[in-house]
Structures are given as structure tokens and as C-alpha cells.
Amino acid sequence: VLLGLTLAFEPKEAGIMQRPPRDPARPLLTSALLARVLLLSVLTVGATWWLFTWERGDGAGLAEARTAAVNLFVAIELLYLFSCRSLSGRARTGLLANRWMVGGVALQVLAQAALTYLPVMNAAFHTAPLSPETWLRVGLLAVAAWVVVALDKRIQRGAAW
């Protein structure tokens, strides 16, 4: 939730005042936006479930599999945050243009590292440190989800929903 609030500080897109206003009869949640929410939900839950199952099948303990799953969930959400900077295309401003978002992401990464590696957090949340191989799977799955959403945006740009 807090990361989403950082989008309020996103620099406005060029030419925003030259666009026609949104038709008041058109719903705020369009079918394209609802489809994207569904797509992201299926990707996030599916990838997280798959990783948890993979880790358990590969001999990881419950705490390790749980930690991998929660880190994947957060990683997908972090990457999607950058995708949300523009609903229809690529954000036209630099990656560091929104200092609030950069700060929020940095704090979230630190929180995830604490959850994963601090013994007090491991005890409180039943988490465990992750191996480099597990981090690689987390990263690859998160990037794969981000690519699917980026492709969806590109496809929807060509279609008038």
C-alpha cells in the first residue's frame, strides 16, 4: 500500500493537458484495466505457488520455502510498481525521477533483507535465509512476470478496448 502511494509523486507525463478529458460515462475500471489486474493476480499467485512447491520438492524446509514465496510476491509487486508509472506505455521520465518511489523501493528491499536474514525476524515470522540459487529463481520469475505485463501493455496499446 505504501509503495503505491509513491506514485502520487510521479512527474506528470508530457502533453497531459493536451489530452481530451476522460468521458464521464466511461468507467474508471475499464475492461482492459480489470484484465491487467486479473493477469497480474494470476501471475503473482501462480509463480509464488510454483516456487513454494518447487522449493519444498527440492528439499527446502517450510521456513525457506515460505521466505522464497514471500520474497517473490514482493519482487513482482516492486517491478509492477515501475510498470504502473504509465498505464498504456513506457514511462517517459527517468527511473530515478520519482525520489519517493526510489526511497520506498529501497526501504522495501531493506525490509525484505531484514525479514530474510535477521535472526530475530526469522524467529518472529518463521522465515529463513535463502541460497543464491533460490534468489536466482526469485529474480527470474519476477522478471518473467514483469515481461508478461509489459507485453500485455504493448498488445493493449494496439487494441482499443
GROMACS .gro file of N, CA and C in nm, residues 3-107:
model
  315
    3LEU      N    1   0.393   0.165  -0.097
    3LEU     CA    2   0.465   0.183  -0.223
    3LEU      C    3   0.374   0.243  -0.330
    4GLY      N    4   0.248   0.203  -0.332
    4GLY     CA    5   0.155   0.258  -0.428
    4GLY      C    6   0.134   0.408  -0.410
    5LEU      N    7   0.141   0.454  -0.286
    5LEU     CA    8   0.126   0.597  -0.259
    5LEU      C    9   0.237   0.679  -0.322
    6THR      N   10   0.354   0.618  -0.342
    6THR     CA   11   0.464   0.693  -0.402
    6THR      C   12   0.434   0.733  -0.546
    7LEU      N   13   0.339   0.665  -0.610
    7LEU     CA   14   0.302   0.701  -0.747
    7LEU      C   15   0.237   0.839  -0.753
    8ALA      N   16   0.183   0.886  -0.640
    8ALA     CA   17   0.123   1.020  -0.637
    8ALA      C   18   0.226   1.128  -0.666
    9PHE      N   19   0.353   1.097  -0.643
    9PHE     CA   20   0.460   1.194  -0.664
    9PHE      C   21   0.529   1.176  -0.799
   10GLU      N   22   0.471   1.094  -0.883
   10GLU     CA   23   0.528   1.070  -1.015
   10GLU      C   24   0.516   1.198  -1.099
   11PRO      N   25   0.624   1.239  -1.168
   11PRO     CA   26   0.615   1.357  -1.254
   11PRO      C   27   0.507   1.338  -1.361
   12LYS      N   28   0.437   1.445  -1.392
   12LYS     CA   29   0.330   1.433  -1.492
   12LYS      C   30   0.389   1.402  -1.629
   13GLU      N   31   0.311   1.330  -1.707
   13GLU     CA   32   0.354   1.294  -1.841
   13GLU      C   33   0.346   1.415  -1.932
   14ALA      N   34   0.437   1.422  -2.030
   14ALA     CA   35   0.438   1.532  -2.126
   14ALA      C   36   0.307   1.532  -2.204
   15GLY      N   37   0.253   1.652  -2.226
   15GLY     CA   38   0.132   1.666  -2.306
   15GLY      C   39   0.004   1.626  -2.236
   16ILE      N   40   0.009   1.609  -2.105
   16ILE     CA   41  -0.109   1.561  -2.033
   16ILE      C   42  -0.227   1.658  -2.045
   17MET      N   43  -0.198   1.787  -2.052
   17MET     CA   44  -0.306   1.886  -2.060
   17MET      C   45  -0.361   1.899  -2.202
   18GLN      N   46  -0.294   1.842  -2.300
   18GLN     CA   47  -0.344   1.846  -2.437
   18GLN      C   48  -0.436   1.727  -2.467
   19ARG      N   49  -0.442   1.632  -2.377
   19ARG     CA   50  -0.530   1.517  -2.397
   19ARG      C   51  -0.675   1.557  -2.372
   20PRO      N   52  -0.767   1.495  -2.444
   20PRO     CA   53  -0.908   1.523  -2.414
   20PRO      C   54  -0.944   1.464  -2.277
   21PRO      N   55  -1.041   1.523  -2.210
   21PRO     CA   56  -1.080   1.468  -2.079
   21PRO      C   57  -1.142   1.329  -2.095
   22ARG      N   58  -1.136   1.253  -1.988
   22ARG     CA   59  -1.197   1.120  -1.986
   22ARG      C   60  -1.348   1.136  -1.992
   23ASP      N   61  -1.412   1.056  -2.072
   23ASP     CA   62  -1.558   1.058  -2.082
   23ASP      C   63  -1.616   1.017  -1.948
   24PRO      N   64  -1.699   1.101  -1.885
   24PRO     CA   65  -1.754   1.068  -1.754
   24PRO      C   66  -1.841   0.942  -1.755
   25ALA      N   67  -1.893   0.904  -1.872
   25ALA     CA   68  -1.975   0.783  -1.880
   25ALA      C   69  -1.888   0.657  -1.882
   26ARG      N   70  -1.761   0.674  -1.910
   26ARG     CA   71  -1.670   0.559  -1.915
   26ARG      C   72  -1.630   0.520  -1.773
   27PRO      N   73  -1.632   0.392  -1.742
   27PRO     CA   74  -1.598   0.350  -1.605
   27PRO      C   75  -1.450   0.374  -1.575
   28LEU      N   76  -1.420   0.398  -1.447
   28LEU     CA   77  -1.280   0.414  -1.406
   28LEU      C   78  -1.204   0.284  -1.424
   29LEU      N   79  -1.267   0.174  -1.390
   29LEU     CA   80  -1.206   0.042  -1.407
   29LEU      C   81  -1.254  -0.015  -1.540
   30THR      N   82  -1.178   0.010  -1.644
   30THR     CA   83  -1.214  -0.038  -1.777
   30THR      C   84  -1.189  -0.188  -1.786
   31SER      N   85  -1.240  -0.247  -1.891
   31SER     CA   86  -1.218  -0.391  -1.909
   31SER      C   87  -1.069  -0.421  -1.926
   32ALA      N   88  -0.995  -0.331  -1.990
   32ALA     CA   89  -0.851  -0.351  -2.007
   32ALA      C   90  -0.779  -0.347  -1.873
   33LEU      N   91  -0.817  -0.254  -1.787
   33LEU     CA   92  -0.753  -0.244  -1.656
   33LEU      C   93  -0.790  -0.364  -1.569
   34LEU      N   94  -0.915  -0.405  -1.574
   34LEU     CA   95  -0.956  -0.524  -1.498
   34LEU      C   96  -0.883  -0.649  -1.548
   35ALA      N   97  -0.864  -0.657  -1.680
   35ALA     CA   98  -0.790  -0.771  -1.736
   35ALA      C   99  -0.646  -0.770  -1.687
   36ARG      N  100  -0.586  -0.651  -1.677
   36ARG     CA  101  -0.448  -0.643  -1.628
   36ARG      C  102  -0.441  -0.683  -1.481
   37VAL      N  103  -0.537  -0.641  -1.401
   37VAL     CA  104  -0.539  -0.680  -1.259
   37VAL      C  105  -0.551  -0.832  -1.248
   38LEU      N  106  -0.638  -0.891  -1.328
   38LEU     CA  107  -0.653  -1.037  -1.328
   38LEU      C  108  -0.524  -1.105  -1.373
   39LEU      N  109  -0.464  -1.054  -1.479
   39LEU     CA  110  -0.339  -1.111  -1.530
   39LEU      C  111  -0.230  -1.107  -1.423
   40LEU      N  112  -0.212  -0.991  -1.361
   40LEU     CA  113  -0.109  -0.978  -1.258
   40LEU      C  114  -0.139  -1.068  -1.139
   41SER      N  115  -0.265  -1.079  -1.102
   41SER     CA  116  -0.302  -1.165  -0.990
   41SER      C  117  -0.269  -1.311  -1.019
   42VAL      N  118  -0.306  -1.356  -1.138
   42VAL     CA  119  -0.278  -1.495  -1.176
   42VAL      C  120  -0.128  -1.520  -1.183
   43LEU      N  121  -0.054  -1.426  -1.242
   43LEU     CA  122   0.092  -1.440  -1.250
   43LEU      C  123   0.155  -1.446  -1.111
   44THR      N  124   0.114  -1.355  -1.024
   44THR     CA  125   0.174  -1.347  -0.891
   44THR      C  126   0.144  -1.471  -0.809
   45VAL      N  127   0.017  -1.507  -0.802
   45VAL     CA  128  -0.021  -1.624  -0.723
   45VAL      C  129   0.037  -1.752  -0.784
   46GLY      N  130   0.028  -1.764  -0.916
   46GLY     CA  131   0.079  -1.884  -0.982
   46GLY      C  132   0.229  -1.901  -0.964
   47ALA      N  133   0.305  -1.794  -0.987
   47ALA     CA  134   0.450  -1.803  -0.972
   47ALA      C  135   0.489  -1.828  -0.827
   48THR      N  136   0.421  -1.763  -0.735
   48THR     CA  137   0.451  -1.781  -0.593
   48THR      C  138   0.420  -1.924  -0.550
   49TRP      N  139   0.307  -1.975  -0.591
   49TRP     CA  140   0.270  -2.114  -0.557
   49TRP      C  141   0.370  -2.212  -0.617
   50TRP      N  142   0.405  -2.189  -0.744
   50TRP     CA  143   0.500  -2.277  -0.810
   50TRP      C  144   0.635  -2.277  -0.737
   51LEU      N  145   0.685  -2.158  -0.702
   51LEU     CA  146   0.814  -2.150  -0.635
   51LEU      C  147   0.810  -2.219  -0.499
   52PHE      N  148   0.703  -2.197  -0.424
   52PHE     CA  149   0.690  -2.263  -0.294
   52PHE      C  150   0.694  -2.415  -0.311
   53THR      N  151   0.617  -2.464  -0.408
   53THR     CA  152   0.612  -2.609  -0.433
   53THR      C  153   0.748  -2.661  -0.480
   54TRP      N  154   0.813  -2.586  -0.568
   54TRP     CA  155   0.946  -2.625  -0.616
   54TRP      C  156   1.045  -2.634  -0.500
   55GLU      N  157   1.047  -2.531  -0.416
   55GLU     CA  158   1.142  -2.529  -0.304
   55GLU      C  159   1.118  -2.647  -0.211
   56ARG      N  160   0.994  -2.674  -0.180
   56ARG     CA  161   0.963  -2.788  -0.091
   56ARG      C  162   1.004  -2.919  -0.157
   57GLY      N  163   0.977  -2.933  -0.285
   57GLY     CA  164   1.015  -3.054  -0.357
   57GLY      C  165   1.165  -3.071  -0.371
   58ASP      N  166   1.237  -2.958  -0.366
   58ASP     CA  167   1.382  -2.960  -0.379
   58ASP      C  168   1.451  -2.979  -0.244
   59GLY      N  169   1.372  -3.002  -0.140
   59GLY     CA  170   1.429  -3.031  -0.008
   59GLY      C  171   1.436  -2.914   0.088
   60ALA      N  172   1.385  -2.799   0.048
   60ALA     CA  173   1.387  -2.683   0.138
   60ALA      C  174   1.287  -2.704   0.251
   61GLY      N  175   1.319  -2.651   0.366
   61GLY     CA  176   1.226  -2.656   0.478
   61GLY      C  177   1.110  -2.561   0.456
   62LEU      N  178   1.010  -2.573   0.541
   62LEU     CA  179   0.892  -2.488   0.529
   62LEU      C  180   0.929  -2.341   0.540
   63ALA      N  181   1.016  -2.306   0.633
   63ALA     CA  182   1.056  -2.166   0.651
   63ALA      C  183   1.127  -2.112   0.527
   64GLU      N  184   1.214  -2.191   0.468
   64GLU     CA  185   1.284  -2.147   0.347
   64GLU      C  186   1.187  -2.128   0.230
   65ALA      N  187   1.098  -2.223   0.212
   65ALA     CA  188   1.002  -2.214   0.102
   65ALA      C  189   0.909  -2.094   0.123
   66ARG      N  190   0.867  -2.072   0.246
   66ARG     CA  191   0.781  -1.958   0.278
   66ARG      C  192   0.855  -1.827   0.248
   67THR      N  193   0.981  -1.820   0.287
   67THR     CA  194   1.060  -1.699   0.265
   67THR      C  195   1.079  -1.673   0.116
   68ALA      N  196   1.106  -1.778   0.039
   68ALA     CA  197   1.120  -1.762  -0.106
   68ALA      C  198   0.989  -1.711  -0.166
   69ALA      N  199   0.878  -1.766  -0.122
   69ALA     CA  200   0.748  -1.727  -0.176
   69ALA      C  201   0.716  -1.581  -0.145
   70VAL      N  202   0.738  -1.539  -0.023
   70VAL     CA  203   0.705  -1.400   0.012
   70VAL      C  204   0.798  -1.303  -0.059
   71ASN      N  205   0.924  -1.340  -0.076
   71ASN     CA  206   1.016  -1.253  -0.148
   71ASN      C  207   0.981  -1.244  -0.296
   72LEU      N  208   0.934  -1.353  -0.355
   72LEU     CA  209   0.889  -1.348  -0.494
   72LEU      C  210   0.766  -1.259  -0.507
   73PHE      N  211   0.671  -1.275  -0.417
   73PHE     CA  212   0.549  -1.194  -0.420
   73PHE      C  213   0.586  -1.045  -0.417
   74VAL      N  214   0.674  -1.008  -0.325
   74VAL     CA  215   0.715  -0.868  -0.311
   74VAL      C  216   0.795  -0.823  -0.433
   75ALA      N  217   0.881  -0.908  -0.486
   75ALA     CA  218   0.962  -0.871  -0.603
   75ALA      C  219   0.872  -0.843  -0.724
   76ILE      N  220   0.770  -0.925  -0.744
   76ILE     CA  221   0.678  -0.900  -0.855
   76ILE      C  222   0.606  -0.767  -0.834
   77GLU      N  223   0.563  -0.741  -0.713
   77GLU     CA  224   0.494  -0.615  -0.685
   77GLU      C  225   0.587  -0.495  -0.703
   78LEU      N  226   0.714  -0.509  -0.664
   78LEU     CA  227   0.809  -0.399  -0.682
   78LEU      C  228   0.831  -0.369  -0.830
   79LEU      N  229   0.848  -0.472  -0.910
   79LEU     CA  230   0.866  -0.449  -1.053
   79LEU      C  231   0.739  -0.392  -1.116
   80TYR      N  232   0.624  -0.440  -1.071
   80TYR     CA  233   0.498  -0.388  -1.126
   80TYR      C  234   0.479  -0.241  -1.090
   81LEU      N  235   0.530  -0.201  -0.976
   81LEU     CA  236   0.522  -0.060  -0.937
   81LEU      C  237   0.583   0.029  -1.045
   82PHE      N  238   0.697  -0.011  -1.098
   82PHE     CA  239   0.760   0.068  -1.204
   82PHE      C  240   0.679   0.062  -1.332
   83SER      N  241   0.611  -0.048  -1.356
   83SER     CA  242   0.525  -0.061  -1.472
   83SER      C  243   0.403   0.030  -1.460
   84CYS      N  244   0.358   0.056  -1.338
   84CYS     CA  245   0.239   0.138  -1.314
   84CYS      C  246   0.263   0.286  -1.338
   85ARG      N  247   0.385   0.325  -1.359
   85ARG     CA  248   0.413   0.466  -1.382
   85ARG      C  249   0.338   0.518  -1.504
   86SER      N  250   0.308   0.429  -1.596
   86SER     CA  251   0.227   0.462  -1.713
   86SER      C  252   0.138   0.342  -1.741
   87LEU      N  253   0.008   0.366  -1.754
   87LEU     CA  254  -0.085   0.255  -1.775
   87LEU      C  255  -0.080   0.199  -1.916
   88SER      N  256  -0.044   0.283  -2.014
   88SER     CA  257  -0.054   0.236  -2.151
   88SER      C  258   0.081   0.212  -2.219
   89GLY      N  259   0.185   0.276  -2.174
   89GLY     CA  260   0.314   0.259  -2.240
   89GLY      C  261   0.427   0.267  -2.141
   90ARG      N  262   0.545   0.301  -2.190
   90ARG     CA  263   0.660   0.318  -2.102
   90ARG      C  264   0.656   0.456  -2.040
   91ALA      N  265   0.699   0.465  -1.916
   91ALA     CA  266   0.709   0.596  -1.852
   91ALA      C  267   0.814   0.677  -1.927
   92ARG      N  268   0.785   0.801  -1.950
   92ARG     CA  269   0.875   0.886  -2.029
   92ARG      C  270   0.979   0.958  -1.943
   93THR      N  271   0.973   0.942  -1.814
   93THR     CA  272   1.071   1.005  -1.727
   93THR      C  273   1.173   0.901  -1.682
   94GLY      N  274   1.286   0.949  -1.635
   94GLY     CA  275   1.391   0.858  -1.591
   94GLY      C  276   1.348   0.774  -1.472
   95LEU      N  277   1.418   0.665  -1.455
   95LEU     CA  278   1.388   0.570  -1.348
   95LEU      C  279   1.398   0.636  -1.211
   96LEU      N  280   1.487   0.733  -1.197
   96LEU     CA  281   1.508   0.798  -1.067
   96LEU      C  282   1.433   0.930  -1.053
   97ALA      N  283   1.342   0.960  -1.146
   97ALA     CA  284   1.272   1.089  -1.143
   97ALA      C  285   1.182   1.105  -1.021
   98ASN      N  286   1.131   0.996  -0.969
   98ASN     CA  287   1.043   1.000  -0.851
   98ASN      C  288   1.124   0.951  -0.731
   99ARG      N  289   1.180   1.047  -0.657
   99ARG     CA  290   1.264   1.012  -0.542
   99ARG      C  291   1.186   0.939  -0.435
  100TRP      N  292   1.058   0.968  -0.421
  100TRP     CA  293   0.976   0.899  -0.322
  100TRP      C  294   0.964   0.751  -0.354
  101MET      N  295   0.948   0.721  -0.483
  101MET     CA  296   0.938   0.581  -0.523
  101MET      C  297   1.071   0.510  -0.501
  102VAL      N  298   1.179   0.574  -0.539
  102VAL     CA  299   1.312   0.515  -0.519
  102VAL      C  300   1.335   0.488  -0.370
  103GLY      N  301   1.300   0.585  -0.286
  103GLY     CA  302   1.315   0.567  -0.141
  103GLY      C  303   1.226   0.456  -0.088
  104GLY      N  304   1.103   0.450  -0.136
  104GLY     CA  305   1.011   0.345  -0.093
  104GLY      C  306   1.059   0.207  -0.133
  105VAL      N  307   1.110   0.195  -0.255
  105VAL     CA  308   1.164   0.067  -0.301
  105VAL      C  309   1.286   0.028  -0.218
  106ALA      N  310   1.374   0.124  -0.192
  106ALA     CA  311   1.493   0.095  -0.111
  106ALA      C  312   1.453   0.047   0.029
  107LEU      N  313   1.354   0.113   0.090
  107LEU     CA  314   1.308   0.069   0.222
  107LEU      C  315   1.246  -0.070   0.216
   0.00000   0.00000   0.00000
